Amino acid sequence: MFTISRRQILCASTLWLAGLSGVRAQSTKPYTLWVEADLASRSNGMGPAIVQGVNEALLAKPELAKWIDIQVINHQGNPDRLVDQLNALAKVSDLKRVIGMVGGGDGNLAPIAARWALGSQMPYLMTWASNPRMLAQIQAETQTQAYLLRKAVTDDVVFDHYLESLQQSGKKRWGLMLVNDGLGRASYDYILESAMSSSGGIELVGVHWHDINAAQISMQYQSLKQRGAQSIFMVTHPYAVQNLAKALVTTMALSEPSRKQQPIIPIICSSNAWSPQPMNASLQALSRAPFYFALPQNWQSSPSKEPVVGFTNLLTQEWLGALSQTKLSSNSSLGRTPLLAQLLPPSAWQDERLAMQFARYGKQGEVTFTHLSSAWD
């Protein structure tokens, strides 16, 4: 189960207060790593998990950590707040000594952060945002390939796995549910194109969009089921998933004697639907209802044993691996070029689709791995 120690709570609280202020006094350490994150409670722990992952990475590399301070930009999910804080922080910072910015927990704000970082020649590492074409769009707009790196389980990878599983299962009627914001719209075109070009008689029975509050999401699920959907692919945020899970478990409880006649069809979710800290009222529902979440592989080495923390930890360590103690000497002569621009190749554009695995929530909030074929049993 994902737990946070008292030390981590105190650390996160300090960073949260720093993020609220927007601008902080100059660091006592020679270099700074920025972290853009939503630390509001409605983020379901995504922002604090990213901050914790960065802290874990620095703890794992003490030879580098002694030179690096962390500056958290707590945008609370607000794009205007993000831009205002970035601009204000840039005015009081020596950007040549900012070694980069880590973020990507919010699929809607990540493109904004990426464009800002590109304009400032600051390396930006996206750790979670899953929009399949986001970086390609930014690249086309800016006509450059420098300083943007993303490693994520993108929705195109997840959907391709889902299509393959549909074809193998023989249950080929499916429905699509998307949040009506940048995250859902970015995935919609690819999903339809991929589905239309697939072979094997795959049939999309309907598409439903929901807003951020997801008030009608249970009715939308029932509508797709009544049209004959045998499973649903869902691109959304944690709040919508948790709302649907609670509604489905209530339905399961009310119709327990006849569940075989009214089965709950499986819901396959993009990685952005995962929550590091689901609400207590939702946890039992998430463990009982057939939700399958796409997560990156190889994050389990994190001390917290939580996917977002572990994944951010590993990527930040890889990011820091480009540096050395010599390069981070407080006497380094940087000139006018940002530090990592000296270390990265001329074209540092990377958009790596990571290997993935499917997971479900256990009864105590732990991560349990499964194969998608179990959804059709």
GROMACS .gro file of C-alpha atoms in nm:
model
  377
    1MET     CA    1   0.000   0.000   0.000
    2PHE     CA    2   0.121   0.352  -0.077
    3THR     CA    3   0.220   0.522   0.249
    4ILE     CA    4   0.397   0.850   0.321
    5SER     CA    5   0.625   0.888   0.620
    6ARG     CA    6   0.618   1.184   0.861
    7ARG     CA    7   0.946   1.305   0.709
    8GLN     CA    8   0.796   1.298   0.360
    9ILE     CA    9   0.485   1.484   0.479
   10LEU     CA   10   0.700   1.758   0.635
   11CYS     CA   11   0.907   1.781   0.318
   12ALA     CA   12   0.601   1.796   0.095
   13SER     CA   13   0.440   2.059   0.323
   14THR     CA   14   0.746   2.280   0.297
   15LEU     CA   15   0.752   2.247  -0.080
   16TRP     CA   16   0.380   2.314  -0.099
   17LEU     CA   17   0.417   2.640   0.091
   18ALA     CA   18   0.702   2.737  -0.139
   19GLY     CA   19   0.481   2.662  -0.436
   20LEU     CA   20   0.200   2.879  -0.303
   21SER     CA   21   0.428   3.178  -0.281
   22GLY     CA   22   0.507   3.147  -0.651
   23VAL     CA   23   0.846   3.313  -0.613
   24ARG     CA   24   1.111   3.208  -0.365
   25ALA     CA   25   1.434   3.360  -0.241
   26GLN     CA   26   1.746   3.251  -0.424
   27SER     CA   27   1.858   2.900  -0.332
   28THR     CA   28   2.161   2.846  -0.114
   29LYS     CA   29   2.268   2.564  -0.349
   30PRO     CA   30   2.427   2.643  -0.685
   31TYR     CA   31   2.167   2.464  -0.899
   32THR     CA   32   1.789   2.424  -0.899
   33LEU     CA   33   1.557   2.160  -1.041
   34TRP     CA   34   1.206   2.290  -1.103
   35VAL     CA   35   0.901   2.066  -1.055
   36GLU     CA   36   0.561   2.168  -1.191
   37ALA     CA   37   0.281   1.992  -1.003
   38ASP     CA   38  -0.077   2.022  -0.883
   39LEU     CA   39  -0.065   1.988  -0.504
   40ALA     CA   40  -0.436   2.050  -0.454
   41SER     CA   41  -0.642   1.771  -0.298
   42ARG     CA   42  -0.847   1.721  -0.615
   43SER     CA   43  -0.536   1.589  -0.792
   44ASN     CA   44  -0.578   1.265  -0.591
   45GLY     CA   45  -0.213   1.263  -0.494
   46MET     CA   46  -0.065   1.299  -0.844
   47GLY     CA   47   0.124   1.621  -0.772
   48PRO     CA   48   0.262   1.516  -0.432
   49ALA     CA   49   0.364   1.181  -0.584
   50ILE     CA   50   0.570   1.352  -0.854
   51VAL     CA   51   0.739   1.574  -0.593
   52GLN     CA   52   0.810   1.269  -0.378
   53GLY     CA   53   0.958   1.084  -0.676
   54VAL     CA   54   1.198   1.371  -0.745
   55ASN     CA   55   1.301   1.376  -0.379
   56GLU     CA   56   1.361   1.000  -0.383
   57ALA     CA   57   1.583   1.040  -0.689
   58LEU     CA   58   1.796   1.303  -0.516
   59LEU     CA   59   1.824   1.087  -0.205
   60ALA     CA   60   1.951   0.807  -0.427
   61LYS     CA   61   2.221   1.034  -0.570
   62PRO     CA   62   2.366   1.222  -0.271
   63GLU     CA   63   2.677   1.317  -0.468
   64LEU     CA   64   2.452   1.529  -0.692
   65ALA     CA   65   2.187   1.626  -0.437
   66LYS     CA   66   2.429   1.840  -0.239
   67TRP     CA   67   2.444   2.076  -0.536
   68ILE     CA   68   2.072   2.082  -0.621
   69ASP     CA   69   1.772   2.247  -0.462
   70ILE     CA   70   1.411   2.181  -0.566
   71GLN     CA   71   1.168   2.456  -0.661
   72VAL     CA   72   0.805   2.343  -0.678
   73ILE     CA   73   0.564   2.535  -0.899
   74ASN     CA   74   0.226   2.452  -0.746
   75HIS     CA   75  -0.015   2.551  -1.022
   76GLN     CA   76  -0.317   2.375  -0.864
   77GLY     CA   77  -0.431   2.264  -1.208
   78ASN     CA   78  -0.475   2.622  -1.330
   79PRO     CA   79  -0.301   2.706  -1.662
   80ASP     CA   80  -0.288   3.081  -1.596
   81ARG     CA   81  -0.136   3.020  -1.254
   82LEU     CA   82   0.125   2.793  -1.411
   83VAL     CA   83   0.235   3.053  -1.666
   84ASP     CA   84   0.230   3.337  -1.411
   85GLN     CA   85   0.446   3.141  -1.168
   86LEU     CA   86   0.691   3.034  -1.437
   87ASN     CA   87   0.731   3.391  -1.560
   88ALA     CA   88   0.767   3.531  -1.208
   89LEU     CA   89   1.019   3.266  -1.112
   90ALA     CA   90   1.222   3.324  -1.427
   91LYS     CA   91   1.259   3.692  -1.338
   92VAL     CA   92   1.429   3.613  -1.005
   93SER     CA   93   1.626   3.307  -1.118
   94ASP     CA   94   1.951   3.254  -1.304
   95LEU     CA   95   1.816   3.022  -1.571
   96LYS     CA   96   2.168   2.910  -1.658
   97ARG     CA   97   2.169   2.733  -1.321
   98VAL     CA   98   1.830   2.566  -1.358
   99ILE     CA   99   1.909   2.210  -1.461
  100GLY     CA  100   1.562   2.143  -1.595
  101MET     CA  101   1.196   2.106  -1.507
  102VAL     CA  102   1.014   1.783  -1.422
  103GLY     CA  103   0.637   1.750  -1.457
  104GLY     CA  104   0.362   1.602  -1.670
  105GLY     CA  105   0.113   1.488  -1.408
  106ASP     CA  106  -0.162   1.697  -1.568
  107GLY     CA  107  -0.213   1.607  -1.933
  108ASN     CA  108  -0.375   1.945  -1.999
  109LEU     CA  109  -0.104   2.163  -1.847
  110ALA     CA  110   0.197   1.963  -1.969
  111PRO     CA  111   0.181   2.114  -2.323
  112ILE     CA  112   0.177   2.463  -2.170
  113ALA     CA  113   0.478   2.384  -1.954
  114ALA     CA  114   0.655   2.227  -2.251
  115ARG     CA  115   0.606   2.533  -2.473
  116TRP     CA  116   0.727   2.764  -2.197
  117ALA     CA  117   1.035   2.550  -2.134
  118LEU     CA  118   1.113   2.538  -2.505
  119GLY     CA  119   1.100   2.916  -2.529
  120SER     CA  120   1.336   2.943  -2.231
  121GLN     CA  121   1.580   2.678  -2.358
  122MET     CA  122   1.509   2.478  -2.046
  123PRO     CA  123   1.503   2.096  -2.060
  124TYR     CA  124   1.158   1.963  -1.970
  125LEU     CA  125   1.099   1.603  -1.870
  126MET     CA  126   0.740   1.483  -1.886
  127THR     CA  127   0.690   1.188  -1.657
  128TRP     CA  128   0.323   1.096  -1.698
  129ALA     CA  129   0.128   1.295  -1.960
  130SER     CA  130  -0.018   1.049  -2.210
  131ASN     CA  131  -0.147   1.265  -2.496
  132PRO     CA  132  -0.023   1.064  -2.797
  133ARG     CA  133   0.048   1.355  -3.033
  134MET     CA  134   0.130   1.634  -2.793
  135LEU     CA  135   0.502   1.659  -2.860
  136ALA     CA  136   0.458   1.626  -3.236
  137GLN     CA  137   0.217   1.921  -3.229
  138ILE     CA  138   0.458   2.133  -3.025
  139GLN     CA  139   0.742   2.040  -3.257
  140ALA     CA  140   0.538   2.145  -3.562
  141GLU     CA  141   0.447   2.477  -3.400
  142THR     CA  142   0.800   2.567  -3.295
  143GLN     CA  143   1.005   2.410  -3.576
  144THR     CA  144   1.264   2.291  -3.327
  145GLN     CA  145   1.364   1.968  -3.160
  146ALA     CA  146   1.564   2.090  -2.863
  147TYR     CA  147   1.524   2.028  -2.490
  148LEU     CA  148   1.195   1.835  -2.474
  149LEU     CA  149   1.193   1.479  -2.350
  150ARG     CA  150   0.898   1.260  -2.266
  151LYS     CA  151   0.884   0.901  -2.154
  152ALA     CA  152   0.532   0.780  -2.089
  153VAL     CA  153   0.276   0.512  -2.153
  154THR     CA  154   0.090   0.710  -2.417
  155ASP     CA  155  -0.272   0.647  -2.507
  156ASP     CA  156  -0.187   0.523  -2.855
  157VAL     CA  157   0.023   0.240  -2.706
  158VAL     CA  158  -0.251   0.152  -2.457
  159PHE     CA  159  -0.523   0.154  -2.721
  160ASP     CA  160  -0.322  -0.068  -2.956
  161HIS     CA  161  -0.288  -0.323  -2.673
  162TYR     CA  162  -0.661  -0.296  -2.614
  163LEU     CA  163  -0.747  -0.353  -2.982
  164GLU     CA  164  -0.524  -0.658  -2.998
  165SER     CA  165  -0.688  -0.800  -2.688
  166LEU     CA  166  -1.035  -0.738  -2.834
  167GLN     CA  167  -0.949  -0.932  -3.146
  168GLN     CA  168  -0.808  -1.222  -2.947
  169SER     CA  169  -1.102  -1.235  -2.707
  170GLY     CA  170  -1.375  -1.244  -2.971
  171LYS     CA  171  -1.565  -0.975  -2.776
  172LYS     CA  172  -1.537  -0.709  -3.042
  173ARG     CA  173  -1.812  -0.461  -2.956
  174TRP     CA  174  -1.673  -0.173  -2.754
  175GLY     CA  175  -1.754   0.177  -2.636
  176LEU     CA  176  -1.542   0.488  -2.589
  177MET     CA  177  -1.558   0.739  -2.302
  178LEU     CA  178  -1.343   1.053  -2.301
  179VAL     CA  179  -1.305   1.362  -2.087
  180ASN     CA  180  -1.389   1.671  -2.289
  181ASP     CA  181  -1.062   1.857  -2.240
  182GLY     CA  182  -0.716   1.862  -2.395
  183LEU     CA  183  -0.637   1.511  -2.275
  184GLY     CA  184  -0.943   1.346  -2.427
  185ARG     CA  185  -0.939   1.547  -2.748
  186ALA     CA  186  -0.571   1.471  -2.806
  187SER     CA  187  -0.641   1.097  -2.796
  188TYR     CA  188  -0.971   1.095  -2.985
  189ASP     CA  189  -0.840   1.127  -3.340
  190TYR     CA  190  -0.578   0.857  -3.302
  191ILE     CA  191  -0.824   0.617  -3.141
  192LEU     CA  192  -1.079   0.654  -3.422
  193GLU     CA  193  -0.817   0.629  -3.695
  194SER     CA  194  -0.666   0.318  -3.540
  195ALA     CA  195  -1.004   0.155  -3.484
  196MET     CA  196  -1.122   0.225  -3.839
  197SER     CA  197  -0.803   0.084  -3.990
  198SER     CA  198  -0.804  -0.231  -3.779
  199SER     CA  199  -0.915  -0.565  -3.915
  200GLY     CA  200  -1.111  -0.840  -3.748
  201GLY     CA  201  -1.460  -0.693  -3.726
  202ILE     CA  202  -1.407  -0.454  -3.433
  203GLU     CA  203  -1.727  -0.251  -3.381
  204LEU     CA  204  -1.748   0.081  -3.195
  205VAL     CA  205  -2.103   0.107  -3.058
  206GLY     CA  206  -2.082   0.466  -2.931
  207VAL     CA  207  -1.877   0.756  -2.797
  208HIS     CA  208  -1.955   0.961  -2.487
  209TRP     CA  209  -1.782   1.276  -2.364
  210HIS     CA  210  -1.792   1.395  -2.004
  211ASP     CA  211  -1.682   1.715  -1.833
  212ILE     CA  212  -1.438   1.738  -1.544
  213ASN     CA  213  -1.714   1.676  -1.288
  214ALA     CA  214  -1.831   1.360  -1.466
  215ALA     CA  215  -2.181   1.394  -1.324
  216GLN     CA  216  -2.344   1.185  -1.600
  217ILE     CA  217  -2.075   0.922  -1.631
  218SER     CA  218  -2.278   0.637  -1.484
  219MET     CA  219  -2.562   0.701  -1.732
  220GLN     CA  220  -2.311   0.712  -2.017
  221TYR     CA  221  -2.169   0.376  -1.913
  222GLN     CA  222  -2.520   0.225  -1.904
  223SER     CA  223  -2.596   0.373  -2.246
  224LEU     CA  224  -2.292   0.205  -2.403
  225LYS     CA  225  -2.373  -0.121  -2.232
  226GLN     CA  226  -2.731  -0.112  -2.361
  227ARG     CA  227  -2.597  -0.060  -2.714
  228GLY     CA  228  -2.411  -0.388  -2.680
  229ALA     CA  229  -2.065  -0.279  -2.567
  230GLN     CA  230  -1.868  -0.571  -2.422
  231SER     CA  231  -1.596  -0.343  -2.286
  232ILE     CA  232  -1.514   0.027  -2.265
  233PHE     CA  233  -1.195   0.219  -2.335
  234MET     CA  234  -1.170   0.527  -2.113
  235VAL     CA  235  -0.945   0.836  -2.141
  236THR     CA  236  -1.003   1.054  -1.838
  237HIS     CA  237  -0.882   1.171  -1.498
  238PRO     CA  238  -0.900   0.987  -1.162
  239TYR     CA  239  -1.209   1.171  -1.037
  240ALA     CA  240  -1.427   1.039  -1.321
  241VAL     CA  241  -1.303   0.682  -1.274
  242GLN     CA  242  -1.375   0.694  -0.903
  243ASN     CA  243  -1.725   0.833  -0.961
  244LEU     CA  244  -1.802   0.554  -1.204
  245ALA     CA  245  -1.655   0.287  -0.975
  246LYS     CA  246  -1.876   0.392  -0.685
  247ALA     CA  247  -2.186   0.390  -0.908
  248LEU     CA  248  -2.104   0.045  -1.047
  249VAL     CA  249  -2.042  -0.109  -0.706
  250THR     CA  250  -2.375   0.032  -0.586
  251THR     CA  251  -2.540  -0.134  -0.887
  252MET     CA  252  -2.358  -0.460  -0.811
  253ALA     CA  253  -2.480  -0.454  -0.452
  254LEU     CA  254  -2.841  -0.384  -0.549
  255SER     CA  255  -2.848  -0.657  -0.814
  256GLU     CA  256  -2.631  -0.920  -0.644
  257PRO     CA  257  -2.870  -1.212  -0.707
  258SER     CA  258  -2.885  -1.141  -1.080
  259ARG     CA  259  -2.528  -1.031  -1.152
  260LYS     CA  260  -2.481  -1.310  -1.405
  261GLN     CA  261  -2.768  -1.164  -1.605
  262GLN     CA  262  -2.636  -0.807  -1.567
  263PRO     CA  263  -2.254  -0.830  -1.565
  264ILE     CA  264  -2.032  -0.530  -1.517
  265ILE     CA  265  -1.833  -0.500  -1.839
  266PRO     CA  266  -1.458  -0.421  -1.808
  267ILE     CA  267  -1.325  -0.066  -1.835
  268ILE     CA  268  -0.971  -0.022  -1.969
  269CYS     CA  269  -0.818   0.311  -1.867
  270SER     CA  270  -0.529   0.525  -1.986
  271SER     CA  271  -0.246   0.596  -1.744
  272ASN     CA  272  -0.378   0.943  -1.662
  273ALA     CA  273  -0.680   0.783  -1.497
  274TRP     CA  274  -0.458   0.627  -1.229
  275SER     CA  275  -0.452   0.794  -0.887
  276PRO     CA  276  -0.168   0.756  -0.635
  277GLN     CA  277  -0.414   0.816  -0.352
  278PRO     CA  278  -0.773   0.727  -0.441
  279MET     CA  279  -1.035   0.865  -0.209
  280ASN     CA  280  -1.117   0.626   0.076
  281ALA     CA  281  -1.478   0.606  -0.033
  282SER     CA  282  -1.365   0.495  -0.380
  283LEU     CA  283  -1.099   0.240  -0.290
  284GLN     CA  284  -1.330  -0.054  -0.222
  285ALA     CA  285  -1.526   0.025  -0.537
  286LEU     CA  286  -1.210   0.040  -0.750
  287SER     CA  287  -1.091  -0.296  -0.618
  288ARG     CA  288  -1.427  -0.463  -0.688
  289ALA     CA  289  -1.526  -0.314  -1.024
  290PRO     CA  290  -1.334  -0.436  -1.334
  291PHE     CA  291  -1.107  -0.137  -1.397
  292TYR     CA  292  -0.774  -0.201  -1.570
  293PHE     CA  293  -0.508   0.071  -1.567
  294ALA     CA  294  -0.212   0.101  -1.803
  295LEU     CA  295   0.110   0.165  -1.610
  296PRO     CA  296   0.475   0.180  -1.714
  297GLN     CA  297   0.701  -0.112  -1.633
  298ASN     CA  298   1.006  -0.110  -1.408
  299TRP     CA  299   0.901   0.144  -1.147
  300GLN     CA  300   0.887  -0.108  -0.860
  301SER     CA  301   1.232  -0.023  -0.727
  302SER     CA  302   1.088   0.288  -0.562
  303PRO     CA  303   1.085   0.273  -0.179
  304SER     CA  304   0.720   0.383  -0.182
  305LYS     CA  305   0.604   0.101  -0.414
  306GLU     CA  306   0.367   0.344  -0.588
  307PRO     CA  307   0.370   0.379  -0.969
  308VAL     CA  308   0.375   0.757  -1.009
  309VAL     CA  309   0.639   0.803  -0.737
  310GLY     CA  310   0.851   0.517  -0.867
  311PHE     CA  311   0.832   0.619  -1.229
  312THR     CA  312   0.921   0.981  -1.151
  313ASN     CA  313   1.208   0.858  -0.933
  314LEU     CA  314   1.356   0.646  -1.212
  315LEU     CA  315   1.321   0.912  -1.480
  316THR     CA  316   1.467   1.183  -1.258
  317GLN     CA  317   1.765   0.960  -1.178
  318GLU     CA  318   1.816   0.903  -1.548
  319TRP     CA  319   1.789   1.277  -1.603
  320LEU     CA  320   2.048   1.345  -1.332
  321GLY     CA  321   2.269   1.076  -1.480
  322ALA     CA  322   2.348   1.319  -1.763
  323LEU     CA  323   2.527   1.528  -1.504
  324SER     CA  324   2.838   1.462  -1.303
  325GLN     CA  325   2.981   1.595  -0.981
  326THR     CA  326   3.243   1.776  -1.185
  327LYS     CA  327   2.984   1.947  -1.402
  328LEU     CA  328   2.791   2.055  -1.093
  329SER     CA  329   3.091   2.215  -0.926
  330SER     CA  330   2.987   2.550  -0.786
  331ASN     CA  331   3.282   2.698  -0.974
  332SER     CA  332   3.168   2.569  -1.314
  333SER     CA  333   3.195   2.823  -1.590
  334LEU     CA  334   2.863   2.814  -1.771
  335GLY     CA  335   2.883   3.125  -1.984
  336ARG     CA  336   2.546   3.214  -2.134
  337THR     CA  337   2.438   2.861  -2.224
  338PRO     CA  338   2.198   2.666  -2.001
  339LEU     CA  339   2.376   2.379  -1.828
  340LEU     CA  340   2.207   2.082  -1.990
  341ALA     CA  341   2.223   2.246  -2.329
  342GLN     CA  342   2.598   2.193  -2.297
  343LEU     CA  343   2.555   1.827  -2.211
  344LEU     CA  344   2.271   1.718  -2.440
  345PRO     CA  345   2.317   1.657  -2.812
  346PRO     CA  346   2.205   1.933  -3.053
  347SER     CA  347   1.875   1.753  -3.105
  348ALA     CA  348   1.750   1.639  -2.767
  349TRP     CA  349   1.394   1.569  -2.873
  350GLN     CA  350   1.275   1.237  -2.738
  351ASP     CA  351   0.927   1.090  -2.724
  352GLU     CA  352   0.968   0.735  -2.606
  353ARG     CA  353   0.666   0.506  -2.579
  354LEU     CA  354   0.739   0.290  -2.279
  355ALA     CA  355   0.667  -0.076  -2.227
  356MET     CA  356   0.350  -0.113  -2.025
  357GLN     CA  357   0.162  -0.347  -1.800
  358PHE     CA  358  -0.195  -0.353  -1.672
  359ALA     CA  359  -0.278  -0.318  -1.307
  360ARG     CA  360  -0.573  -0.305  -1.071
  361TYR     CA  361  -0.620  -0.170  -0.723
  362GLY     CA  362  -0.606  -0.424  -0.440
  363LYS     CA  363  -0.844  -0.405  -0.144
  364GLN     CA  364  -0.592  -0.208   0.062
  365GLY     CA  365  -0.487   0.020  -0.223
  366GLU     CA  366  -0.192  -0.194  -0.329
  367VAL     CA  367  -0.104  -0.244  -0.695
  368THR     CA  368  -0.191  -0.584  -0.836
  369PHE     CA  369  -0.070  -0.677  -1.184
  370THR     CA  370  -0.277  -0.866  -1.434
  371HIS     CA  371  -0.297  -0.953  -1.801
  372LEU     CA  372  -0.569  -0.785  -2.002
  373SER     CA  373  -0.696  -1.126  -2.113
  374SER     CA  374  -0.834  -1.170  -1.758
  375ALA     CA  375  -1.084  -0.893  -1.838
  376TRP     CA  376  -1.271  -1.130  -2.070
  377ASP     CA  377  -1.297  -1.425  -1.827
   0.00000   0.00000   0.00000
